Coordinates of C-alpha atoms and ligand atoms in Angstrom, one line a residue:
M1 CA 128.9 -2.1 -13.6
R2 CA 129.8 -1.0 -9.7
R3 CA 133.8 -0.5 -9.5
I4 CA 135.3 -1.3 -6.2
Y5 CA 138.5 0.5 -5.8
L6 CA 141.2 -1.1 -3.7
D7 CA 144.4 0.5 -5.0
H8 CA 145.0 3.5 -1.9
A9 CA 148.5 3.0 -1.9
A10 CA 148.9 4.2 -5.5
S11 CA 146.5 7.0 -4.8
T12 CA 143.4 8.4 -3.2
P13 CA 140.5 10.4 -4.4
L14 CA 140.6 14.3 -3.7
D15 CA 138.4 15.2 -0.6
P16 CA 136.0 17.4 -1.6
R17 CA 136.7 19.7 1.6
V18 CA 140.5 19.8 0.2
F19 CA 139.2 20.8 -3.2
E20 CA 136.8 23.4 -1.8
A21 CA 140.0 25.0 0.2
M22 CA 141.9 24.9 -3.3
R23 CA 139.2 26.4 -5.3
P24 CA 139.8 30.3 -4.3
Y25 CA 143.8 29.5 -5.5
L26 CA 142.7 27.9 -8.9
L27 CA 140.2 30.7 -9.6
E28 CA 140.9 34.1 -8.0
H29 CA 144.1 34.4 -6.3
F30 CA 146.0 33.3 -9.0
G31 CA 149.6 35.4 -8.3
N32 CA 152.7 34.4 -8.3
P33 CA 154.1 34.2 -4.8
S34 CA 157.3 35.9 -5.6
S35 CA 155.6 39.0 -7.1
V36 CA 155.7 42.1 -4.9
H37 CA 151.9 43.7 -5.6
A38 CA 149.0 42.4 -3.6
T39 CA 147.7 39.6 -6.0
G40 CA 151.0 38.0 -5.3
R41 CA 151.1 38.8 -1.6
K42 CA 148.0 36.8 -1.1
A43 CA 149.6 33.8 -2.6
R44 CA 152.8 34.0 -0.9
F45 CA 150.5 34.2 2.6
A46 CA 148.7 31.1 1.3
V47 CA 152.2 29.5 1.1
E48 CA 153.8 30.5 4.1
E49 CA 150.7 29.7 5.8
S50 CA 150.2 26.2 4.7
R51 CA 153.7 25.7 5.4
E52 CA 153.7 26.7 9.2
H53 CA 150.8 24.5 8.9
V54 CA 152.3 21.3 7.3
A55 CA 155.3 21.9 9.7
S56 CA 153.4 22.0 13.0
L57 CA 151.6 18.7 11.8
L58 CA 154.8 16.9 10.6
G59 CA 156.6 18.1 14.0
A60 CA 158.9 20.7 12.1
E61 CA 159.7 24.3 12.0
P62 CA 158.2 26.1 8.9
G63 CA 161.9 26.4 7.8
E64 CA 162.3 22.9 7.7
I65 CA 159.6 22.1 4.8
I66 CA 160.4 22.5 1.4
F67 CA 157.7 21.9 -0.9
T68 CA 158.1 19.7 -3.8
S69 CA 156.1 18.0 -6.6
G70 CA 155.4 14.9 -4.9
G71 CA 157.2 11.9 -3.2
T72 CA 159.7 11.2 -5.9
E73 CA 160.8 14.4 -6.4
A74 CA 161.4 14.5 -2.5
N75 CA 163.4 11.1 -2.8
N76 CA 165.4 12.1 -5.3
A77 CA 166.0 15.6 -3.5
A78 CA 166.6 13.9 -0.3
L79 CA 169.7 11.5 -2.2
L80 CA 171.1 14.1 -4.5
G81 CA 170.7 16.8 -2.2
T82 CA 172.9 15.5 0.3
D83 CA 176.9 14.5 0.0
G84 CA 178.8 10.7 0.8
G85 CA 177.8 7.4 0.6
I86 CA 174.3 6.3 0.8
L87 CA 173.0 3.0 2.9
T88 CA 169.4 1.9 1.4
S89 CA 167.3 -1.3 1.0
A90 CA 166.5 -3.2 -1.9
A91 CA 163.0 -3.2 -1.1
E92 CA 162.8 0.7 -1.5
H93 CA 160.6 2.6 -3.8
E94 CA 162.2 2.9 -7.2
S95 CA 162.3 7.0 -6.4
V96 CA 165.0 6.0 -3.7
L97 CA 167.1 3.1 -5.7
R98 CA 167.3 5.2 -9.0
P99 CA 169.2 8.4 -7.5
S100 CA 171.2 5.7 -5.7
E101 CA 172.2 4.7 -8.7
S102 CA 173.0 8.0 -10.3
A103 CA 174.8 8.7 -6.8
R104 CA 177.0 5.6 -7.3
E105 CA 177.5 6.6 -11.3
R106 CA 178.8 10.1 -9.7
G107 CA 181.2 8.1 -7.5
R108 CA 179.3 8.3 -4.0
R109 CA 179.6 4.8 -2.2
V110 CA 176.6 3.3 -2.4
R111 CA 175.1 0.0 0.1
I112 CA 171.9 -1.6 -0.7
L113 CA 171.2 -4.3 1.9
K114 CA 168.7 -6.9 1.8
P115 CA 165.2 -6.4 4.2
G116 CA 164.3 -9.2 6.5
P117 CA 162.0 -12.2 5.1
T118 CA 159.1 -9.8 6.5
G119 CA 160.2 -6.7 4.6
A120 CA 161.4 -4.9 7.5
V121 CA 165.0 -3.8 8.0
S122 CA 166.2 -3.8 11.2
A123 CA 168.4 -1.3 12.8
K124 CA 170.9 -4.1 13.5
A125 CA 171.0 -4.9 9.9
V126 CA 171.6 -1.3 9.4
E127 CA 174.6 -0.9 11.7
R128 CA 176.2 -3.9 10.3
Y129 CA 176.3 -2.2 6.6
L130 CA 177.2 1.1 8.0
D131 CA 181.4 2.2 7.3
E132 CA 183.3 5.1 7.5
D133 CA 182.0 6.3 4.0
I134 CA 178.5 6.3 4.4
A135 CA 176.8 9.9 5.3
L136 CA 173.2 8.9 4.5
V137 CA 170.7 6.2 5.4
S138 CA 167.4 5.9 3.3
I139 CA 164.8 3.6 4.7
M140 CA 161.2 4.0 4.4
H141 CA 158.2 3.6 7.1
A142 CA 156.0 1.1 5.3
N143 CA 156.5 -0.4 2.3
N144 CA 154.1 0.7 -0.6
E145 CA 153.7 -3.2 -1.7
V146 CA 153.7 -5.2 1.3
G147 CA 152.9 -2.8 4.0
T148 CA 155.8 -4.0 6.5
L149 CA 157.1 -1.0 8.6
S150 CA 160.6 -0.9 9.8
P151 CA 161.5 0.8 12.7
I152 CA 162.7 4.0 12.1
D153 CA 163.2 5.5 15.5
E154 CA 165.8 2.4 16.0
I155 CA 167.6 3.1 12.8
V156 CA 168.1 6.7 13.8
G157 CA 169.4 5.6 17.0
V158 CA 172.2 3.3 15.6
S159 CA 173.0 5.8 12.7
R160 CA 173.1 8.8 14.8
R161 CA 175.8 7.2 16.9
R162 CA 177.8 7.5 13.7
R163 CA 177.1 11.1 12.9
V164 CA 175.0 9.8 10.0
L165 CA 171.9 11.6 8.6
V166 CA 168.7 9.3 8.1
H167 CA 166.2 9.9 5.5
C168 CA 162.7 8.3 5.6
D169 CA 160.0 8.1 2.7
A170 CA 157.3 8.2 5.1
V171 CA 154.9 8.5 1.8
Q172 CA 152.5 5.5 3.1
T173 CA 152.2 6.3 6.5
A174 CA 152.1 10.2 7.0
G175 CA 148.5 10.4 6.2
Y176 CA 147.5 8.2 9.1
G177 CA 149.5 10.2 11.4
M178 CA 151.8 7.3 12.2
I179 CA 155.3 9.5 12.0
R180 CA 156.3 12.7 12.8
A181 CA 159.8 14.7 12.5
D182 CA 160.1 15.4 16.0
E183 CA 159.3 12.1 17.5
V184 CA 161.6 9.6 15.2
D185 CA 164.3 12.2 15.1
V186 CA 165.0 12.0 11.5
D187 CA 166.8 14.2 9.3
L188 CA 165.1 13.9 6.3
M189 CA 161.5 13.0 5.6
T190 CA 159.5 12.4 2.4
V191 CA 155.8 12.8 2.3
S192 CA 153.2 13.0 -0.8
G193 CA 149.5 14.5 -1.0
H194 CA 147.9 12.0 -3.2
K195 CA 148.2 9.3 -0.7
F196 CA 145.7 11.1 1.4
Y197 CA 142.8 12.7 -0.1
G198 CA 145.2 15.7 -1.2
P199 CA 146.1 16.6 -4.7
K200 CA 148.4 14.8 -7.2
G201 CA 151.7 16.2 -8.0
I202 CA 152.3 18.0 -4.4
G203 CA 154.4 17.0 -1.6
A204 CA 157.2 18.1 0.6
L205 CA 160.8 17.2 2.1
F206 CA 161.4 17.8 5.8
V207 CA 165.0 19.0 5.9
R208 CA 166.1 19.0 9.6
G209 CA 167.7 22.6 10.3
G210 CA 170.9 22.6 10.1
A211 CA 171.6 19.4 7.6
A212 CA 173.8 20.2 4.7
F213 CA 171.3 20.4 1.6
R214 CA 171.5 21.1 -2.0
P215 CA 168.7 22.1 -4.6
L216 CA 167.9 19.6 -7.0
L217 CA 166.1 22.1 -9.1
A218 CA 168.3 25.0 -9.6
G219 CA 166.7 28.0 -11.1
G220 CA 164.8 30.1 -8.6
A221 CA 165.3 31.5 -5.0
Q222 CA 162.0 29.9 -4.1
E223 CA 162.0 27.9 -1.0
R224 CA 164.8 29.5 0.3
G225 CA 166.6 28.7 -2.5
R226 CA 166.2 24.9 -2.1
R227 CA 163.8 24.4 -4.8
G228 CA 163.7 26.5 -7.8
G229 CA 160.5 27.1 -9.5
T230 CA 156.8 29.1 -9.2
E231 CA 155.2 27.4 -6.3
N232 CA 152.4 25.0 -6.9
V233 CA 149.9 27.4 -4.5
P234 CA 146.4 25.9 -5.3
A235 CA 148.2 22.0 -4.7
I236 CA 150.3 23.7 -1.8
V237 CA 147.0 24.9 0.1
G238 CA 145.2 21.8 -0.5
F239 CA 148.3 19.6 0.4
A240 CA 148.2 21.2 3.9
R241 CA 144.5 20.9 4.0
A242 CA 144.5 17.1 3.2
L243 CA 147.3 16.3 6.0
E244 CA 145.4 18.5 8.6
L245 CA 142.2 16.3 8.1
A246 CA 144.3 13.2 7.8
L247 CA 145.6 13.7 11.2
I248 CA 142.2 15.2 12.4
E249 CA 141.0 11.5 11.3
G250 CA 143.8 9.6 11.3
D251 CA 143.1 7.2 14.3
D252 CA 139.4 6.5 12.7
R253 CA 140.8 6.0 9.4
R254 CA 143.3 3.7 10.6
R255 CA 140.9 1.9 12.7
H256 CA 138.6 1.7 9.6
A257 CA 141.3 0.5 7.3
E258 CA 142.4 -2.5 9.7
T259 CA 139.2 -3.4 10.5
L260 CA 138.7 -3.9 6.7
R261 CA 142.1 -5.3 5.9
D262 CA 141.8 -7.6 8.6
R263 CA 137.9 -8.5 7.1
L264 CA 139.6 -9.0 3.6
V265 CA 142.5 -11.3 4.9
T266 CA 140.3 -13.6 6.9
G267 CA 137.9 -13.9 3.8
L268 CA 140.8 -14.7 1.6
R269 CA 142.1 -17.5 3.9
E270 CA 138.5 -19.0 3.5
A271 CA 137.7 -18.4 0.2
V272 CA 141.1 -18.7 -1.7
G273 CA 143.5 -19.8 1.2
G274 CA 144.6 -22.8 -1.0
Q275 CA 145.5 -21.5 -4.1
V276 CA 147.4 -17.5 -2.6
R277 CA 150.1 -17.1 -0.2
I278 CA 149.3 -13.7 1.7
V279 CA 152.7 -12.0 1.8
T280 CA 152.2 -9.0 4.1
P281 CA 153.2 -10.5 7.5
L282 CA 150.5 -9.8 9.9
G283 CA 150.8 -10.8 12.9
E284 CA 154.6 -11.5 12.7
A285 CA 155.8 -7.6 12.0
A286 CA 154.2 -4.1 12.4
V287 CA 152.5 -3.1 9.6
A288 CA 151.1 -0.5 7.8
P289 CA 146.7 -0.6 8.2
H290 CA 145.8 -0.7 4.6
I291 CA 147.8 -3.0 2.5
V292 CA 147.7 -6.5 1.6
S293 CA 149.8 -8.2 -0.6
V294 CA 149.2 -11.5 -2.1
V295 CA 150.9 -13.7 -4.6
V296 CA 149.5 -16.6 -6.6
P297 CA 152.2 -19.5 -6.7
P298 CA 152.9 -21.6 -9.7
V299 CA 150.4 -24.4 -10.3
D300 CA 151.7 -27.8 -11.2
G301 CA 154.8 -25.9 -12.0
R302 CA 153.2 -23.6 -14.3
P303 CA 153.4 -19.8 -13.3
V304 CA 150.0 -18.2 -13.0
D305 CA 149.8 -14.7 -15.5
G306 CA 150.2 -12.0 -13.4
E307 CA 149.1 -9.3 -15.9
M308 CA 145.8 -11.3 -16.9
L309 CA 145.1 -11.9 -12.8
L310 CA 144.6 -7.9 -12.7
L311 CA 143.1 -7.9 -16.2
N312 CA 140.3 -10.2 -14.9
M313 CA 140.3 -8.6 -11.5
D314 CA 139.3 -5.3 -13.4
M315 CA 136.5 -7.0 -15.6
E316 CA 135.2 -8.5 -11.9
G317 CA 135.0 -4.4 -11.1
V318 CA 137.6 -4.8 -8.8
Q319 CA 140.3 -2.3 -9.2
V320 CA 144.0 -3.6 -7.4
S321 CA 147.7 -3.3 -8.6
A322 CA 150.6 -5.7 -8.9
G323 CA 153.6 -5.8 -7.2
S324 CA 155.0 -5.4 -10.1
A325 CA 155.6 -2.6 -12.5
C326 CA 154.6 -2.8 -15.9
T327 CA 157.7 -1.6 -17.4
S328 CA 157.4 -1.0 -21.5
G329 CA 154.6 -3.7 -21.8
A330 CA 156.6 -6.3 -20.2
F331 CA 155.5 -7.3 -17.0
E332 CA 158.0 -7.8 -14.5
P333 CA 158.4 -9.3 -11.3
S334 CA 158.2 -7.0 -8.2
H335 CA 161.8 -5.8 -6.7
V336 CA 160.0 -5.9 -3.4
L337 CA 158.5 -9.0 -3.7
T338 CA 162.0 -10.6 -5.1
A339 CA 164.0 -8.7 -2.1
L340 CA 161.6 -10.8 0.4
G341 CA 163.0 -13.7 -1.3
L342 CA 160.0 -14.8 -3.4
D343 CA 160.9 -16.5 -6.7
A344 CA 160.5 -14.6 -9.8
E345 CA 157.9 -17.2 -11.3
A346 CA 155.6 -16.6 -7.9
A347 CA 156.3 -13.1 -7.6
S348 CA 155.2 -12.5 -11.0
A349 CA 151.8 -13.5 -10.0
A350 CA 150.8 -10.3 -7.3
M351 CA 147.9 -8.3 -6.0
R352 CA 148.1 -5.8 -3.6
F353 CA 144.8 -4.6 -2.4
S354 CA 144.7 -1.3 -0.2
V355 CA 141.8 -0.1 1.3
G356 CA 141.0 3.7 1.9
K357 CA 138.4 5.6 3.9
G358 CA 135.6 5.2 1.3
T359 CA 135.7 1.2 1.1
T360 CA 132.9 -0.6 2.9
A361 CA 132.7 -4.3 4.3
E362 CA 130.6 -4.8 1.3
D363 CA 133.6 -4.0 -1.3
V364 CA 135.7 -6.5 0.6
D365 CA 132.9 -8.9 0.7
E366 CA 133.0 -8.5 -3.2
T367 CA 136.4 -8.4 -3.8
I368 CA 136.9 -11.8 -2.0
D369 CA 133.9 -13.4 -4.5
A370 CA 135.5 -11.9 -7.7
C371 CA 139.1 -13.2 -6.1
R372 CA 137.3 -16.6 -6.0
R373 CA 135.7 -16.9 -9.6
V374 CA 138.8 -15.1 -11.0
L375 CA 141.5 -17.7 -9.4
H376 CA 139.2 -20.3 -10.4
R377 CA 139.2 -19.4 -13.9
M378 CA 142.5 -19.0 -13.9
I379 CA 143.8 -21.8 -12.2
R380 CA 141.9 -24.1 -14.3
A381 CA 143.3 -22.5 -17.6
T382 CA 146.8 -23.0 -16.3
Q383 CA 146.0 -26.6 -15.2
Ligands
PLP1 N1 157.6 6.4 -1.9 C1 156.7 5.7 -2.0 C2 156.8 4.6 -0.8 C3 155.4 5.7 -2.7 O1 154.2 5.1 -2.4 C4 155.5 6.5 -3.8 C5 154.2 6.4 -4.6 O2 153.5 5.7 -5.3 C6 156.2 7.5 -3.5 C7 157.4 7.4 -3.1 C8 156.2 8.2 -5.0 O3 155.2 9.5 -4.8 P1 154.8 10.2 -5.8 O4 153.3 9.6 -6.6 O5 154.2 11.6 -5.0 O6 156.0 10.6 -6.6

């Protein structure tokens, strides 16, 4: 069966050009960058060259880039590596919300604001929540479930006046060249390789020079003492190459994604408009190019089974994800959708479609057809 992959916000396939860049560091140049001999120096050179590259692509200095094991670690490091109170939003990724909870347990003040109805966090809302105890604001650029963008530059503006640091989880948009540290002037920024056709298990945290920062992982002097552990050299090389390609091709990738996203939305409105609600605020707010979130509201008061919805789509060959996390077998309504004001029943039957550079118009059209069939079956079964 032909499989259609519309889950690029979860992960993307490795670009063969990235794999080629990584290959010598997987097979030949295996040395530990901390070793002083030639094999070690070769690896060290690759890491530092990649760092320079990543820094210039993100609008930073090389010393401001810390390689991490991905977005989750970078977010944890940003929140737990700084001091003082934290202000964040209820629609953030779990890798921001969970360390915020840990910070609270350790006695730090943590305030969690509700995003607006589109999912965006306004600078005004941030300003309202800032108090003397808040030292760090952490707001994502694009929400990974619904795609809404928040105005990070404006958030930096209001926070800067209060001498508060700003961290931005830019995992969903950095690969489209939509955010650079120098342009938005953030203090910390998270990026992850596997969201833009790089390898998994590699990311970076940008930490503006001078920002006080404690390592999350102690145990080695790597990354200038800010992240212990032998560097993942092939992944770092692949990450730098993937980011380079992402930015060279960023405009094309963005246009391609937007065209297909719009085709999907138009098609869904025509085919199943009466049965689904499109949550992504297209036309109402700034959004990422690749994400469309829909929910299937209850039918005659009876909720539609969200897990069955995804399984049915998968049986049709269309791979999408829920707006919800499957925790220990239970299908929980998404914290993002509930933060946007959806009730638990509507939020429990959600689908997030996310297109990528390999997605075609045919994929989109087949997805719309599959949706029509699945919803027809499921709504009949619910009635
Ligand atoms: N932040 C956002 C917005 C994400 O979408 C993700 C990935 O799902 C992460 C953080 C975590 O990144 P990683 O998978 O590299 O740990």
